[in-house]
Coordinates of C-alpha atoms in Angstrom, one line a residue:
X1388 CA 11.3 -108.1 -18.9
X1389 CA 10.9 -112.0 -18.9
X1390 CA 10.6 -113.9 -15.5
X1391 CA 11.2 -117.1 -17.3
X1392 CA 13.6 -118.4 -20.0
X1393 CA 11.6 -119.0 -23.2
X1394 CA 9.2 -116.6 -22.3
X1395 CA 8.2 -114.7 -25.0
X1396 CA 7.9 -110.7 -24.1
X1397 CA 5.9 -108.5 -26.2
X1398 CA 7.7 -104.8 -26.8
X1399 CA 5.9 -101.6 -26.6
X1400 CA 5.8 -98.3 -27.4
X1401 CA 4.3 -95.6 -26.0
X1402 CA 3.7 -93.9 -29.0
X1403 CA 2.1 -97.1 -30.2
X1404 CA -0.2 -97.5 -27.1
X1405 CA -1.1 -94.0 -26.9
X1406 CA -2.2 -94.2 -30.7
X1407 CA -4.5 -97.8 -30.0
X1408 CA -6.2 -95.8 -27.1
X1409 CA -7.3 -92.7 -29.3
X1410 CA -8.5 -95.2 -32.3
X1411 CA -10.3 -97.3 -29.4
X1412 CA -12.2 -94.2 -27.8
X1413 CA -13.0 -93.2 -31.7
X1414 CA -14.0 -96.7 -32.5
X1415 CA -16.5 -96.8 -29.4
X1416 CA -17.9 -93.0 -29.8
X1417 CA -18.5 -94.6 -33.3
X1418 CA -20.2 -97.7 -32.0
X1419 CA -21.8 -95.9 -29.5
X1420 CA -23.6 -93.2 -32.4
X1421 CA -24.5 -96.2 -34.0
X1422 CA -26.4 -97.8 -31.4
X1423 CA -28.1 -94.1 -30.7
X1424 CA -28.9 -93.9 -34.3
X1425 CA -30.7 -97.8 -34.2
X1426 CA -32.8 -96.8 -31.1
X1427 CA -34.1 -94.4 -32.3
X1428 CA -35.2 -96.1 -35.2
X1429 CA -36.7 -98.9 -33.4
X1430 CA -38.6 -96.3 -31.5
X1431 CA -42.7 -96.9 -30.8
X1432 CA -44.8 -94.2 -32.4
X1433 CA -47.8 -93.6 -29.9
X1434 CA -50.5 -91.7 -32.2
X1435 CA -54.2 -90.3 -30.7
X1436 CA -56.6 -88.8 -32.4
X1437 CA -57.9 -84.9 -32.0
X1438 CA -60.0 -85.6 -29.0
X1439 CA -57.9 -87.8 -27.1
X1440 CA -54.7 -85.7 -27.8
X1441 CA -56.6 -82.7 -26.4
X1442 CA -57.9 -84.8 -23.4
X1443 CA -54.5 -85.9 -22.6
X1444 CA -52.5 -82.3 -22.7
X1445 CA -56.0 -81.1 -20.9
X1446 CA -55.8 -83.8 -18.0
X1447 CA -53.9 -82.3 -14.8
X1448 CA -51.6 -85.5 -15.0
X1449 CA -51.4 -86.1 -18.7
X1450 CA -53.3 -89.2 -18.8
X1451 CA -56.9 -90.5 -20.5
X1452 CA -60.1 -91.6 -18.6
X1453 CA -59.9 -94.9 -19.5
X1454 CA -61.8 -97.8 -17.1
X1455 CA -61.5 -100.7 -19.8
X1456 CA -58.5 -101.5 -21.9
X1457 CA -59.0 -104.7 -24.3
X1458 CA -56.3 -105.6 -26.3
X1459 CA -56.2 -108.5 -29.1
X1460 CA -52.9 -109.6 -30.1
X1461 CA -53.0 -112.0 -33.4
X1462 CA -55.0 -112.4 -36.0
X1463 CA -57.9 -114.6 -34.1
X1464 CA -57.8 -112.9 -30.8
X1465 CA -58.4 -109.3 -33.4
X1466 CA -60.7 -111.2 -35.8
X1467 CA -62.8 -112.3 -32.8
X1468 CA -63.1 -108.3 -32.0
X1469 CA -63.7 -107.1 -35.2
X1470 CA -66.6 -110.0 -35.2
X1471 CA -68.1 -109.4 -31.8
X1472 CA -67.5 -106.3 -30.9
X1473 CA -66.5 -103.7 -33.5
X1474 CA -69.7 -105.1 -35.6
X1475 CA -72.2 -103.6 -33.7
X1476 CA -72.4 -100.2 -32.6
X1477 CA -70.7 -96.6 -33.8
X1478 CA -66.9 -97.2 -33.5
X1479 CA -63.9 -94.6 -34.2
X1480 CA -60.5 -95.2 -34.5
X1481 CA -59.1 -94.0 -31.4
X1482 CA -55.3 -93.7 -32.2
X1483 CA -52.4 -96.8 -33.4
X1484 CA -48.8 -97.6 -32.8
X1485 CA -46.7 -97.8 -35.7
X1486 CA -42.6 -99.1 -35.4
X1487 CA -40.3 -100.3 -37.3
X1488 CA -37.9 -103.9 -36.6
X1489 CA -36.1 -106.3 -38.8
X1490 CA -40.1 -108.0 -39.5
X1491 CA -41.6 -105.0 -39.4
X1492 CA -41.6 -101.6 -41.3
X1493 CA -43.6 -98.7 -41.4
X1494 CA -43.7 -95.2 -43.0
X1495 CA -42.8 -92.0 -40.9
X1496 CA -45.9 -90.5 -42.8
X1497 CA -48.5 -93.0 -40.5
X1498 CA -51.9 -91.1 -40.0
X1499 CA -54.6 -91.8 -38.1
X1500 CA -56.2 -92.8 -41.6
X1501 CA -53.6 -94.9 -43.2
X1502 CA -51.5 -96.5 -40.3
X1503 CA -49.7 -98.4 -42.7
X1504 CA -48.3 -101.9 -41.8
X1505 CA -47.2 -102.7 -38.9
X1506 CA -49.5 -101.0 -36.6
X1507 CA -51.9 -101.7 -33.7
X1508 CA -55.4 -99.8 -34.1
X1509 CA -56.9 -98.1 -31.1
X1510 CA -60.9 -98.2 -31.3
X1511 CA -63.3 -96.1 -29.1
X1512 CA -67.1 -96.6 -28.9
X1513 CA -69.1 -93.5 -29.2
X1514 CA -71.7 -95.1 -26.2
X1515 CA -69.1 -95.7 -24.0
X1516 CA -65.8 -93.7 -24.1
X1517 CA -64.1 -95.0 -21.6
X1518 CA -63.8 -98.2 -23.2
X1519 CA -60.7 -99.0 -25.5
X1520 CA -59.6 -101.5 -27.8
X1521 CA -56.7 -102.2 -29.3
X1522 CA -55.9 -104.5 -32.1
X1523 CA -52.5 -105.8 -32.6
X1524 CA -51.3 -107.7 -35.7
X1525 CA -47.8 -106.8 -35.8
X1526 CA -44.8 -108.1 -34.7
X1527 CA -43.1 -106.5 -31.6
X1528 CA -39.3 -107.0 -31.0
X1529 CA -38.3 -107.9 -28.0
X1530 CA -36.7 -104.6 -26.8
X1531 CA -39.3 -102.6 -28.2
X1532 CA -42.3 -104.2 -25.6
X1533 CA -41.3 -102.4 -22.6
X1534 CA -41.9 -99.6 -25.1
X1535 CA -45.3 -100.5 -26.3
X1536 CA -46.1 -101.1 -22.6
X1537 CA -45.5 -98.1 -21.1
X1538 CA -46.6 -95.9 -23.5
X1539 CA -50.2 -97.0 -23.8
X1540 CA -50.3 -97.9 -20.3
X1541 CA -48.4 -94.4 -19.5
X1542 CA -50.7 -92.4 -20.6
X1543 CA -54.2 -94.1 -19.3
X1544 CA -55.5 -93.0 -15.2
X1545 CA -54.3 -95.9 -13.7
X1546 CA -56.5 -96.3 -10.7
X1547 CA -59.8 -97.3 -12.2
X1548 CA -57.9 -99.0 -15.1
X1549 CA -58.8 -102.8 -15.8
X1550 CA -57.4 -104.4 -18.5
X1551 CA -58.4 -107.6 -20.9
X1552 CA -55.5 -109.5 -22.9
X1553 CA -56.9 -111.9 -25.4
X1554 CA -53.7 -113.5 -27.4
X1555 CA -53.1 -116.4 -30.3
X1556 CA -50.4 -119.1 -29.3
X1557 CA -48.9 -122.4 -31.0
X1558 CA -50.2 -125.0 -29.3
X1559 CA -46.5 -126.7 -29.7
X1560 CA -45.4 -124.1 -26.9
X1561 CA -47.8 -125.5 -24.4
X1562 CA -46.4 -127.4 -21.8
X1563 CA -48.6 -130.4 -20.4
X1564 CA -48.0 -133.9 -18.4
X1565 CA -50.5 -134.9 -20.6
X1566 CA -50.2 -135.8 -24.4
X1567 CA -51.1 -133.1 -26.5
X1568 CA -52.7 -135.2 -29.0
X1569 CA -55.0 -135.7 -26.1
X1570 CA -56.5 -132.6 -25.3
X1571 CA -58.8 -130.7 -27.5
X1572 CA -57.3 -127.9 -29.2
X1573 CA -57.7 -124.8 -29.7
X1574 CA -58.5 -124.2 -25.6
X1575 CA -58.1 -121.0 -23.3
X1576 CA -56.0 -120.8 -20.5
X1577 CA -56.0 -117.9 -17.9
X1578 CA -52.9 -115.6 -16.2
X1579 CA -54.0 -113.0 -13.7
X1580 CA -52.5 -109.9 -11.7
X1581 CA -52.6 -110.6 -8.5
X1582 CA -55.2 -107.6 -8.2
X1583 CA -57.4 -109.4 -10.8
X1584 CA -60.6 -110.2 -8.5
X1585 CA -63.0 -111.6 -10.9
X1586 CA -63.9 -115.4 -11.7
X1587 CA -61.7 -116.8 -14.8
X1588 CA -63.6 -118.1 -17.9
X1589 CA -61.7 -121.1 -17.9
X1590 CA -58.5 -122.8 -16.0
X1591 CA -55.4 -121.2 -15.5
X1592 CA -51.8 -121.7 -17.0
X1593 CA -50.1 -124.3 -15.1
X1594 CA -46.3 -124.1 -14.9
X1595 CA -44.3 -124.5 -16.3
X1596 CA -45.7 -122.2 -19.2
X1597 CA -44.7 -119.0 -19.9
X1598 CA -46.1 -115.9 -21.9
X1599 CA -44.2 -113.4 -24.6
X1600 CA -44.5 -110.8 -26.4
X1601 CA -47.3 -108.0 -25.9
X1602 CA -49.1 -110.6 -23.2
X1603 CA -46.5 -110.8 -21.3
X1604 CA -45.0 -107.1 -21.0
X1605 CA -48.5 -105.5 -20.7
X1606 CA -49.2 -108.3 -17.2
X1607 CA -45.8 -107.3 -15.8
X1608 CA -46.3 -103.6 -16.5
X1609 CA -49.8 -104.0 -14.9
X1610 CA -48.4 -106.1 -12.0
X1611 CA -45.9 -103.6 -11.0
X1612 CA -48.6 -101.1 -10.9
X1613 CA -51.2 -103.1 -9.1
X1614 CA -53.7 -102.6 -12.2
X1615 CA -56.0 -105.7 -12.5
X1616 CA -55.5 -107.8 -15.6
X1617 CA -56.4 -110.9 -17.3
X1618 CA -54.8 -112.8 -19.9
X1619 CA -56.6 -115.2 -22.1
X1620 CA -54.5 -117.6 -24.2
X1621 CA -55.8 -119.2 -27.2
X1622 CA -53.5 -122.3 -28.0
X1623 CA -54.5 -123.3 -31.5
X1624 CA -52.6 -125.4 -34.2
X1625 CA -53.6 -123.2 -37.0
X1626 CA -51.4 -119.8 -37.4
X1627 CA -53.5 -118.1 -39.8
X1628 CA -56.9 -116.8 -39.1
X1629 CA -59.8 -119.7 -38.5
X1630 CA -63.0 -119.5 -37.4
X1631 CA -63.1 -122.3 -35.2
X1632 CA -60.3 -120.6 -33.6
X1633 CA -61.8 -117.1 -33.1
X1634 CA -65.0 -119.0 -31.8
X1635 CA -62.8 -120.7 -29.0
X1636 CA -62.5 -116.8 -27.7
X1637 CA -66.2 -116.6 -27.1
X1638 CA -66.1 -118.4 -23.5
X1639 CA -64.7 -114.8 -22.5
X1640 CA -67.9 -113.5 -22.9
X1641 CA -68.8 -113.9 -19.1
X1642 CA -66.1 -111.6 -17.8
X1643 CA -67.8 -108.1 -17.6
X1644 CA -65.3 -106.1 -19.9
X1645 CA -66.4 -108.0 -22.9
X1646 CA -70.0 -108.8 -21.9
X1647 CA -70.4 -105.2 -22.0
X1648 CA -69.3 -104.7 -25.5
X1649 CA -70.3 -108.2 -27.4
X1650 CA -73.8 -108.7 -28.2
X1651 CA -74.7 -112.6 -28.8
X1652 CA -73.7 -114.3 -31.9
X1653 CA -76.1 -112.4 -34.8
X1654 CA -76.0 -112.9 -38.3
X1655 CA -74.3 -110.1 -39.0
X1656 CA -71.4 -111.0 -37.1
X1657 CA -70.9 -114.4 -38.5
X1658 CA -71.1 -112.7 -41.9
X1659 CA -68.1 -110.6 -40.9
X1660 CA -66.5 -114.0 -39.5
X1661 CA -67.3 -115.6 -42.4
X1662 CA -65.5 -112.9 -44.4
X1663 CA -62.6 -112.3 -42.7
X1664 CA -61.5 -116.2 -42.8
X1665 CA -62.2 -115.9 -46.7
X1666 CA -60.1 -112.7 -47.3
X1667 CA -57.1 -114.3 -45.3
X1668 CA -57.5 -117.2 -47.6
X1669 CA -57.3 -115.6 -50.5
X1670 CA -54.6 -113.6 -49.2
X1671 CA -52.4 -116.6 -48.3
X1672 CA -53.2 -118.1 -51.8
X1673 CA -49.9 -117.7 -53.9
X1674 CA -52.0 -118.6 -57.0
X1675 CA -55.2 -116.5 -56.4

């Protein structure tokens, strides 16, 4: 019915409306199966080995001993790791997380042995099992990090739990008064939990910087949960692996998770170092 000459009124048919509702209800179970179906493929893949799988279906709360989680995001922060750290000593893989996003694929047939690519390796020292690192390489999308949070944190005894962060960044997403031009790069900047007692390596992010990715959903995680934790940021202007990069990370030495687990610069580890820049180069070489 118009209220208004020169209105124009739209007819309708009950038959008509009854028949848009039923293809609308369709069209969203459809969407909604859809969506289902897209979860579950983004899903993170939490995988342990033997002896932590029986440790955590053993535990009386499902969760691993674990006092000291480390975990390297980016190629520097893990090269500096697998320099330092996994060089010396007996070390075992541990576990990985494998998933699957539009940058990142993996096979459903990941083993402990061949993770495939993505994936983030879990390492365990024989010495001192209560020790963890984990390597991360990968990309993460966004809605899968709450993922990758809570399932390594999830299923790690939180209450003597202290956990380590080391991370890669662009320099171009710092955020200074200064002129970045005028400050040496790469440097280290810190981001605590407010339960994080210890003395900082070096000076702490200023605002108005912000974190992503793993760095930043493993912090929140651990700040909800009151477990101490330290982020250190490597802002660097060279996104593959470098060594004077990964050399940047060894001011971290004088917090007591990884002066525990790094020896001092050997020969042996600068061999690895020394390696691992020349492998990435060749890798990134289109004509080698």
């Amino acid at each position: 019915m118009a209220t208004f000459f020169g209105e124009t009124v739209t007819l309708s048919s009950r038959a008509v409306d009854e028949e848009d509702e039923e293809e609308g209800e369709d069209e969203n179970e459809e969407d909604r199966e859809i969506k289902r179906e897209l979860e579950k493929k983004r899903e993170v893949h939490l995988q342990w080995n033997a002896d932590f799988s029986r440790q955590f279906e053993t535990s009386s709360d499902k969760t691993l001993q674990i006092s000291e989680l480390i975990i390297a995001v980016g190629y520097n922060a893990s090269g500096f790791l697998s320099a330092f750290a996994l060089s010396s000593g007996n070390w075992e893989t541990a576990g990985n997380i494998s998933l699957w996003n539009e940058k990142s694929r993996f096979s459903r047939e990941t083993s402990l042995e061949h993770p495939g690519e993505p994936s983030c390796i879990f390492y365990r020292k024989d010495e001192n099992p209560e020790v963890l690192i984990c390597q991360c390489t990968c990309y993460v999308a966004e809605d899968q990090l709450f993922q990758w949070a809570d399932k390594v944190l999830g299923s790690i005894e939180k209450r003597s739990l202290k956990v380590t962060i080391l991370s890669d960044c662009p320099v171009a997403n710092y955020r200074s008064p200064e002129y970045i031009s005028a400050i040496p790069v790469p440097f280290l900047k810190a981001l605590k939990t407010r339960t994080y007692n210890e003395n900082l390596c070096c000076s702490s992010l200023e605002q108005p910087n912000v974190v992503s990715g793993i760095p930043a959903a493993v912090l929140s995680y651990c700040q909800v949960h009151q477990i101490p934790a330290v982020l250190y940021q490597c802002y660097t202007d060279v996104v593959k692996l470098d060594s004077v990069t990964v050399e940047t990370y060894k001011s971290t030495l004088s917090c007591s998770s990884l002066r525990k687990l790094i020896k001092p610069c050997t020969a042996l580890s600068m061999e690895i170092l020394k390696k691992l820049t020349e492998d990435n180069e060749t890798q990134s070489n289109l004509y080698t």
